[in-house]
Short mmCIF file of C-alpha atoms in Angstrom, two decimals:
data_model
loop_
_atom_site.label_atom_id
_atom_site.label_comp_id
_atom_site.label_asym_id
_atom_site.label_seq_id
_atom_site.Cartn_x
_atom_site.Cartn_y
_atom_site.Cartn_z
CA UNK A 1 -22.74 4.76 2.80
CA UNK A 2 -19.01 5.15 3.09
CA UNK A 3 -16.15 2.81 2.18
CA UNK A 4 -14.36 1.20 5.19
CA UNK A 5 -11.43 3.13 6.59
CA UNK A 6 -8.24 1.76 7.88
CA UNK A 7 -6.70 2.75 11.20
CA UNK A 8 -3.31 4.18 11.99
CA UNK A 9 -0.59 1.95 13.35
CA UNK A 10 0.81 2.44 16.85
CA UNK A 11 1.96 6.14 17.03
CA UNK A 12 5.06 5.04 19.08
CA UNK A 13 6.26 3.09 16.09
CA UNK A 14 5.62 6.09 13.78
CA UNK A 15 7.62 8.34 16.13
CA UNK A 16 10.52 5.86 16.11
CA UNK A 17 10.51 5.60 12.43
CA UNK A 18 10.33 9.46 11.97
CA UNK A 19 13.22 9.99 14.32
CA UNK A 20 15.40 7.71 12.21
CA UNK A 21 14.43 9.39 9.02
CA UNK A 22 15.08 12.88 10.50
CA UNK A 23 18.72 12.00 11.12
CA UNK A 24 19.07 13.25 7.50
CA UNK A 25 17.35 16.65 7.43
CA UNK A 26 14.88 16.94 4.51
CA UNK A 27 15.27 13.33 3.53
CA UNK A 28 12.34 11.62 1.69
CA UNK A 29 11.28 8.58 3.78
CA UNK A 30 10.73 6.46 0.81
CA UNK A 31 14.40 6.63 -0.06
CA UNK A 32 16.12 6.32 3.35
CA UNK A 33 17.96 3.11 4.35
CA UNK A 34 19.90 2.49 7.54
CA UNK A 35 23.20 0.65 7.66
CA UNK A 36 24.83 -0.56 11.01
CA UNK A 37 28.37 -1.90 10.89
CA UNK A 38 30.78 -3.50 13.33
CA UNK A 39 34.28 -2.41 12.75
CA UNK A 40 37.16 -4.39 14.47
CA UNK A 41 39.36 -2.22 16.58
CA UNK A 42 42.80 -1.42 15.18
CA UNK A 43 42.22 -2.95 11.70
CA UNK A 44 39.39 -0.86 10.29
CA UNK A 45 37.84 -4.09 9.00
CA UNK A 46 34.01 -4.37 8.84
CA UNK A 47 32.89 -7.65 10.37
CA UNK A 48 29.16 -7.50 10.31
CA UNK A 49 26.73 -5.19 8.59
CA UNK A 50 22.99 -4.70 8.93
CA UNK A 51 21.12 -2.73 6.32
CA UNK A 52 17.34 -2.14 6.29
CA UNK A 53 14.55 0.37 6.11
CA UNK A 54 13.92 2.92 8.95
CA UNK A 55 10.59 1.06 9.59
CA UNK A 56 12.52 -2.27 10.20
CA UNK A 57 14.91 -0.51 12.61
CA UNK A 58 12.01 1.14 14.48
CA UNK A 59 10.30 -2.20 14.84
CA UNK A 60 13.37 -3.76 16.36
CA UNK A 61 13.55 -0.84 18.89
CA UNK A 62 9.76 -0.91 19.60
CA UNK A 63 9.99 -4.63 20.26
CA UNK A 64 12.96 -4.22 22.66
CA UNK A 65 11.02 -1.47 24.62
CA UNK A 66 7.42 -2.75 24.55
CA UNK A 67 7.28 -6.24 22.93
CA UNK A 68 6.22 -6.96 19.40
CA UNK A 69 3.73 -4.38 17.99
CA UNK A 70 0.20 -5.65 17.51
CA UNK A 71 -0.87 -6.22 13.89
CA UNK A 72 -2.51 -3.28 12.45
CA UNK A 73 -4.34 -2.56 9.31
CA UNK A 74 -2.42 -0.92 6.60
CA UNK A 75 -3.36 2.39 4.92
CA UNK A 76 -3.62 3.15 1.23
CA UNK A 77 -0.89 5.39 -0.20
CA UNK A 78 -3.48 8.23 -0.54
CA UNK A 79 -4.66 7.94 2.98
CA UNK A 80 -1.10 7.69 4.37
CA UNK A 81 -0.09 10.79 2.15
CA UNK A 82 -3.21 12.64 3.51
CA UNK A 83 -2.00 11.99 7.10
CA UNK A 84 1.35 13.40 6.22
CA UNK A 85 -0.23 16.50 4.60
CA UNK A 86 -2.33 17.12 7.67
CA UNK A 87 0.87 16.91 9.82
CA UNK A 88 2.50 19.46 7.35
CA UNK A 89 5.12 16.83 6.40
CA UNK A 90 5.72 17.54 2.79
CA UNK A 91 8.63 15.18 2.46
CA UNK A 92 6.56 12.40 4.00
CA UNK A 93 3.65 13.08 1.64
CA UNK A 94 5.78 13.20 -1.45
CA UNK A 95 7.82 10.14 -0.29
CA UNK A 96 4.77 8.04 0.39
CA UNK A 97 3.28 8.66 -3.06
CA UNK A 98 6.72 8.21 -4.83
CA UNK A 99 7.23 4.83 -2.86
CA UNK A 100 3.81 3.59 -3.97
CA UNK A 101 4.46 4.51 -7.59
CA UNK A 102 7.82 2.74 -7.45
CA UNK A 103 6.40 -0.33 -5.90
CA UNK A 104 3.76 -0.63 -8.55
CA UNK A 105 6.06 -0.06 -11.54
CA UNK A 106 8.82 -2.26 -10.22
CA UNK A 107 6.53 -5.22 -9.55
CA UNK A 108 7.49 -8.19 -11.66
CA UNK A 109 4.06 -8.50 -13.24
CA UNK A 110 3.83 -4.78 -14.12
CA UNK A 111 2.33 -3.51 -16.59
CA UNK A 112 -1.05 -4.89 -16.52
CA UNK A 113 -2.13 -7.10 -19.40
CA UNK A 114 -5.40 -7.82 -21.01
CA UNK A 115 -7.21 -10.68 -19.13
CA UNK A 116 -5.72 -9.78 -15.74
CA UNK A 117 -8.32 -10.18 -13.02
CA UNK A 118 -8.24 -7.53 -10.23
CA UNK A 119 -10.04 -8.28 -6.90
CA UNK A 120 -10.54 -5.53 -4.38
CA UNK A 121 -11.16 -6.51 -0.67
CA UNK A 122 -13.00 -4.17 1.63
CA UNK A 123 -12.70 -5.03 5.40
CA UNK A 124 -15.75 -5.14 7.62
CA UNK A 125 -16.70 -1.70 9.02
CA UNK A 126 -19.16 -1.37 11.85
CA UNK A 127 -22.19 -3.38 11.08
CA UNK A 128 -21.37 -3.69 7.31
CA UNK A 129 -19.66 -7.00 6.64
CA UNK A 130 -16.48 -7.44 4.43
CA UNK A 131 -17.08 -7.70 0.71
CA UNK A 132 -15.08 -7.83 -2.51
CA UNK A 133 -15.29 -6.37 -6.04
CA UNK A 134 -13.94 -8.09 -9.18
CA UNK A 135 -12.64 -6.25 -12.23
CA UNK A 136 -10.93 -7.54 -15.46
CA UNK A 137 -8.36 -5.62 -17.65
CA UNK A 138 -9.39 -5.28 -21.21
CA UNK A 139 -8.53 -3.33 -24.24
CA UNK A 140 -10.01 0.16 -24.24
CA UNK A 141 -12.65 0.84 -26.85
CA UNK A 142 -11.12 2.47 -29.86
CA UNK A 143 -7.75 0.81 -29.36
CA UNK A 144 -4.68 3.01 -29.46
CA UNK A 145 -2.85 0.67 -27.03
CA UNK A 146 -4.85 1.93 -24.04
CA UNK A 147 -6.54 -0.38 -21.48
CA UNK A 148 -9.68 -0.37 -19.40
CA UNK A 149 -10.53 -1.85 -15.99
CA UNK A 150 -14.01 -3.19 -16.24
CA UNK A 151 -16.23 -3.92 -13.31
CA UNK A 152 -17.55 -7.39 -13.28
CA UNK A 153 -19.20 -8.28 -9.89
CA UNK A 154 -19.27 -7.57 -6.21
CA UNK A 155 -20.20 -9.49 -3.06
CA UNK A 156 -21.62 -6.48 -1.00
CA UNK A 157 -24.85 -6.80 0.77
CA UNK A 158 -26.57 -4.13 -1.20
CA UNK A 159 -29.97 -3.76 -2.77
CA UNK A 160 -30.00 -2.95 -6.52
CA UNK A 161 -30.82 0.61 -5.94
CA UNK A 162 -27.99 1.10 -3.48
CA UNK A 163 -25.25 -0.02 -5.77
CA UNK A 164 -24.89 3.03 -7.96
CA UNK A 165 -21.90 5.12 -6.77
CA UNK A 166 -20.90 2.64 -4.21
CA UNK A 167 -19.45 -0.33 -6.08
CA UNK A 168 -17.34 -0.31 -9.26
CA UNK A 169 -15.61 2.91 -8.37
CA UNK A 170 -12.21 1.72 -9.81
CA UNK A 171 -13.53 0.95 -13.30
CA UNK A 172 -11.70 3.06 -15.85
CA UNK A 173 -12.17 3.34 -19.67
CA UNK A 174 -9.01 4.28 -21.53
CA UNK A 175 -5.57 4.71 -19.69
CA UNK A 176 -2.12 3.55 -19.75
CA UNK A 177 -2.27 2.01 -16.40
CA UNK A 178 -5.64 0.61 -15.33
CA UNK A 179 -4.42 -0.34 -11.94
CA UNK A 180 -3.33 3.12 -10.90
CA UNK A 181 -6.51 4.34 -9.06
CA UNK A 182 -7.01 0.95 -7.22
CA UNK A 183 -3.41 0.80 -6.21
CA UNK A 184 -3.35 4.24 -4.70
CA UNK A 185 -6.82 4.63 -3.23
CA UNK A 186 -7.64 1.19 -2.00
CA UNK A 187 -3.94 0.22 -1.53
CA UNK A 188 -1.94 -2.70 -2.63
CA UNK A 189 -2.69 -4.53 0.61
CA UNK A 190 -6.29 -4.77 -0.41
CA UNK A 191 -5.70 -5.93 -4.02
CA UNK A 192 -5.29 -9.49 -5.53
CA UNK A 193 -4.22 -9.63 -9.18
CA UNK A 194 -4.55 -12.90 -11.09
CA UNK A 195 -2.85 -13.48 -14.38
CA UNK A 196 -3.39 -16.66 -16.50
CA UNK A 197 -5.13 -18.34 -13.71
CA UNK A 198 -2.51 -17.66 -11.11
CA UNK A 199 -2.20 -14.91 -8.41
CA UNK A 200 0.70 -12.66 -9.03
CA UNK A 201 -0.06 -10.17 -6.29
CA UNK A 202 -1.84 -11.10 -3.08
CA UNK A 203 -2.79 -8.12 -0.90
CA UNK A 204 -1.77 -8.46 2.74
CA UNK A 205 0.47 -11.44 2.12
CA UNK A 206 3.34 -11.50 4.63
#
Protein backbone atom coordinates (compact mmCIF):
# COMPACT_ATOMS: atom_id res chain seq x y z
CA UNK A 1 0.00 0.00 0.00
CA UNK A 2 1.05 3.57 -0.59
CA UNK A 3 0.20 6.70 1.31
CA UNK A 4 -2.17 9.10 -0.50
CA UNK A 5 -0.49 11.64 -2.76
CA UNK A 6 -1.51 15.25 -3.30
CA UNK A 7 -1.92 16.84 -6.69
CA UNK A 8 -0.27 19.89 -8.16
CA UNK A 9 -2.25 23.11 -8.32
CA UNK A 10 -3.17 24.73 -11.65
CA UNK A 11 0.09 25.10 -13.63
CA UNK A 12 -1.02 28.51 -14.93
CA UNK A 13 -1.01 29.82 -11.37
CA UNK A 14 2.47 28.40 -10.83
CA UNK A 15 3.73 30.05 -14.04
CA UNK A 16 2.37 33.44 -12.96
CA UNK A 17 3.94 33.09 -9.53
CA UNK A 18 7.30 32.06 -10.98
CA UNK A 19 7.24 35.01 -13.39
CA UNK A 20 6.90 37.41 -10.46
CA UNK A 21 9.67 35.75 -8.45
CA UNK A 22 12.03 35.82 -11.45
CA UNK A 23 11.82 39.60 -11.59
CA UNK A 24 14.68 39.32 -9.09
CA UNK A 25 17.24 36.93 -10.66
CA UNK A 26 18.26 34.18 -8.27
CA UNK A 27 15.75 35.18 -5.59
CA UNK A 28 14.53 32.55 -3.11
CA UNK A 29 10.72 32.40 -3.54
CA UNK A 30 10.14 32.02 0.19
CA UNK A 31 11.61 35.45 0.87
CA UNK A 32 10.10 37.47 -1.99
CA UNK A 33 7.34 40.02 -1.44
CA UNK A 34 5.69 42.39 -3.91
CA UNK A 35 4.87 46.05 -3.26
CA UNK A 36 2.67 48.13 -5.58
CA UNK A 37 2.37 51.86 -4.88
CA UNK A 38 0.32 54.73 -6.26
CA UNK A 39 2.33 57.95 -6.35
CA UNK A 40 0.51 61.25 -6.93
CA UNK A 41 1.94 63.15 -9.91
CA UNK A 42 4.05 66.20 -9.14
CA UNK A 43 4.20 65.55 -5.39
CA UNK A 44 6.04 62.28 -5.06
CA UNK A 45 3.60 61.40 -2.28
CA UNK A 46 2.53 57.78 -2.04
CA UNK A 47 -1.22 57.49 -1.71
CA UNK A 48 -1.97 53.81 -1.71
CA UNK A 49 0.26 50.78 -1.25
CA UNK A 50 -0.37 47.06 -1.66
CA UNK A 51 2.13 44.53 -0.35
CA UNK A 52 1.82 40.78 -0.58
CA UNK A 53 3.37 37.49 -1.55
CA UNK A 54 4.00 36.59 -5.22
CA UNK A 55 1.35 33.89 -4.85
CA UNK A 56 -1.25 36.49 -3.85
CA UNK A 57 -0.45 38.70 -6.86
CA UNK A 58 -0.51 35.67 -9.18
CA UNK A 59 -3.91 34.68 -7.83
CA UNK A 60 -5.31 38.17 -8.53
CA UNK A 61 -3.96 37.99 -12.09
CA UNK A 62 -5.29 34.46 -12.54
CA UNK A 63 -8.76 35.52 -11.35
CA UNK A 64 -8.80 38.50 -13.73
CA UNK A 65 -7.90 36.25 -16.67
CA UNK A 66 -9.73 33.00 -15.99
CA UNK A 67 -11.86 33.42 -12.88
CA UNK A 68 -11.13 32.17 -9.39
CA UNK A 69 -8.86 29.09 -9.38
CA UNK A 70 -10.48 25.88 -8.29
CA UNK A 71 -9.52 24.67 -4.84
CA UNK A 72 -6.61 22.24 -5.00
CA UNK A 73 -4.99 19.96 -2.53
CA UNK A 74 -1.85 21.33 -0.98
CA UNK A 75 1.46 19.52 -1.06
CA UNK A 76 3.83 18.77 1.75
CA UNK A 77 7.04 20.81 1.86
CA UNK A 78 9.07 17.75 0.83
CA UNK A 79 6.77 17.01 -2.11
CA UNK A 80 6.92 20.63 -3.27
CA UNK A 81 10.71 20.66 -2.90
CA UNK A 82 10.93 17.42 -4.90
CA UNK A 83 8.92 19.04 -7.72
CA UNK A 84 11.34 21.98 -7.73
CA UNK A 85 14.31 19.60 -7.76
CA UNK A 86 12.93 17.73 -10.77
CA UNK A 87 12.51 21.07 -12.51
CA UNK A 88 16.16 21.89 -11.62
CA UNK A 89 14.95 24.89 -9.65
CA UNK A 90 17.53 24.94 -6.84
CA UNK A 91 16.30 28.27 -5.47
CA UNK A 92 12.74 26.96 -5.38
CA UNK A 93 13.78 23.77 -3.66
CA UNK A 94 15.78 25.55 -0.97
CA UNK A 95 13.19 28.30 -0.59
CA UNK A 96 10.35 25.81 -0.10
CA UNK A 97 12.17 23.96 2.67
CA UNK A 98 13.34 27.18 4.31
CA UNK A 99 9.82 28.59 4.29
CA UNK A 100 8.43 25.43 5.87
CA UNK A 101 11.04 25.53 8.61
CA UNK A 102 10.35 29.20 9.28
CA UNK A 103 6.59 28.57 9.41
CA UNK A 104 7.10 25.82 11.99
CA UNK A 105 9.55 27.67 14.20
CA UNK A 106 7.60 30.94 14.10
CA UNK A 107 4.26 29.36 15.03
CA UNK A 108 2.94 30.78 18.33
CA UNK A 109 2.63 27.30 19.81
CA UNK A 110 6.17 26.22 18.90
CA UNK A 111 8.07 24.36 20.35
CA UNK A 112 6.11 21.19 21.04
CA UNK A 113 5.37 20.33 24.65
CA UNK A 114 4.79 17.15 26.59
CA UNK A 115 1.12 16.24 26.30
CA UNK A 116 0.54 17.81 22.88
CA UNK A 117 -1.71 15.64 20.72
CA UNK A 118 -0.85 15.45 17.03
CA UNK A 119 -3.41 14.19 14.51
CA UNK A 120 -2.39 13.38 10.93
CA UNK A 121 -5.12 13.28 8.28
CA UNK A 122 -4.75 11.24 5.11
CA UNK A 123 -7.19 12.08 2.29
CA UNK A 124 -8.97 9.32 0.44
CA UNK A 125 -6.93 7.81 -2.39
CA UNK A 126 -8.57 5.62 -5.00
CA UNK A 127 -10.66 2.98 -3.29
CA UNK A 128 -8.92 3.57 0.04
CA UNK A 129 -10.98 5.85 2.33
CA UNK A 130 -9.60 8.76 4.31
CA UNK A 131 -8.15 7.97 7.71
CA UNK A 132 -6.28 9.57 10.56
CA UNK A 133 -3.44 8.83 12.95
CA UNK A 134 -3.08 10.10 16.51
CA UNK A 135 0.22 10.73 18.27
CA UNK A 136 1.16 12.26 21.61
CA UNK A 137 4.29 14.20 22.53
CA UNK A 138 6.07 12.80 25.58
CA UNK A 139 9.44 12.98 27.28
CA UNK A 140 12.04 10.77 25.64
CA UNK A 141 13.27 7.77 27.57
CA UNK A 142 16.48 8.69 29.32
CA UNK A 143 15.50 12.35 29.65
CA UNK A 144 18.11 14.84 28.60
CA UNK A 145 15.48 17.37 27.58
CA UNK A 146 14.60 15.46 24.41
CA UNK A 147 11.06 14.62 23.34
CA UNK A 148 9.35 11.68 21.67
CA UNK A 149 6.31 11.46 19.41
CA UNK A 150 4.45 8.29 20.36
CA UNK A 151 1.94 6.62 18.07
CA UNK A 152 -1.40 6.08 19.81
CA UNK A 153 -4.07 4.97 17.33
CA UNK A 154 -5.32 5.10 13.74
CA UNK A 155 -8.61 4.82 11.91
CA UNK A 156 -7.35 3.11 8.73
CA UNK A 157 -9.28 0.14 7.39
CA UNK A 158 -6.40 -2.26 7.83
CA UNK A 159 -6.13 -5.75 9.17
CA UNK A 160 -3.67 -6.30 12.01
CA UNK A 161 -1.11 -7.91 9.70
CA UNK A 162 -1.26 -4.92 7.32
CA UNK A 163 -0.49 -2.20 9.83
CA UNK A 164 3.25 -2.65 10.25
CA UNK A 165 5.17 -0.22 8.08
CA UNK A 166 2.01 1.62 7.06
CA UNK A 167 0.75 3.42 10.16
CA UNK A 168 2.75 5.11 12.88
CA UNK A 169 5.47 6.26 10.49
CA UNK A 170 5.93 9.63 12.20
CA UNK A 171 6.73 8.23 15.63
CA UNK A 172 10.16 9.34 16.86
CA UNK A 173 12.00 8.39 20.05
CA UNK A 174 14.40 11.13 21.16
CA UNK A 175 14.67 14.42 19.25
CA UNK A 176 14.64 18.16 19.84
CA UNK A 177 11.57 18.69 17.64
CA UNK A 178 9.18 15.71 17.46
CA UNK A 179 7.00 17.47 14.89
CA UNK A 180 9.69 17.95 12.27
CA UNK A 181 9.09 14.79 10.18
CA UNK A 182 5.30 15.08 10.15
CA UNK A 183 5.47 18.79 9.35
CA UNK A 184 7.74 18.29 6.34
CA UNK A 185 6.57 14.89 5.06
CA UNK A 186 2.80 14.98 5.65
CA UNK A 187 2.64 18.77 5.54
CA UNK A 188 1.14 21.33 7.94
CA UNK A 189 -2.11 21.24 5.94
CA UNK A 190 -2.70 17.66 7.09
CA UNK A 191 -1.85 18.21 10.76
CA UNK A 192 -3.99 19.17 13.73
CA UNK A 193 -2.21 19.92 17.00
CA UNK A 194 -4.08 20.05 20.30
CA UNK A 195 -2.61 21.54 23.47
CA UNK A 196 -4.32 21.55 26.86
CA UNK A 197 -7.52 20.36 25.24
CA UNK A 198 -7.63 23.14 22.65
CA UNK A 199 -6.55 23.07 18.98
CA UNK A 200 -3.58 25.36 18.39
CA UNK A 201 -3.01 24.36 14.77
CA UNK A 202 -5.74 23.09 12.43
CA UNK A 203 -4.49 21.79 9.10
CA UNK A 204 -6.23 23.16 6.06
CA UNK A 205 -7.96 25.95 7.99
CA UNK A 206 -8.55 28.96 5.76
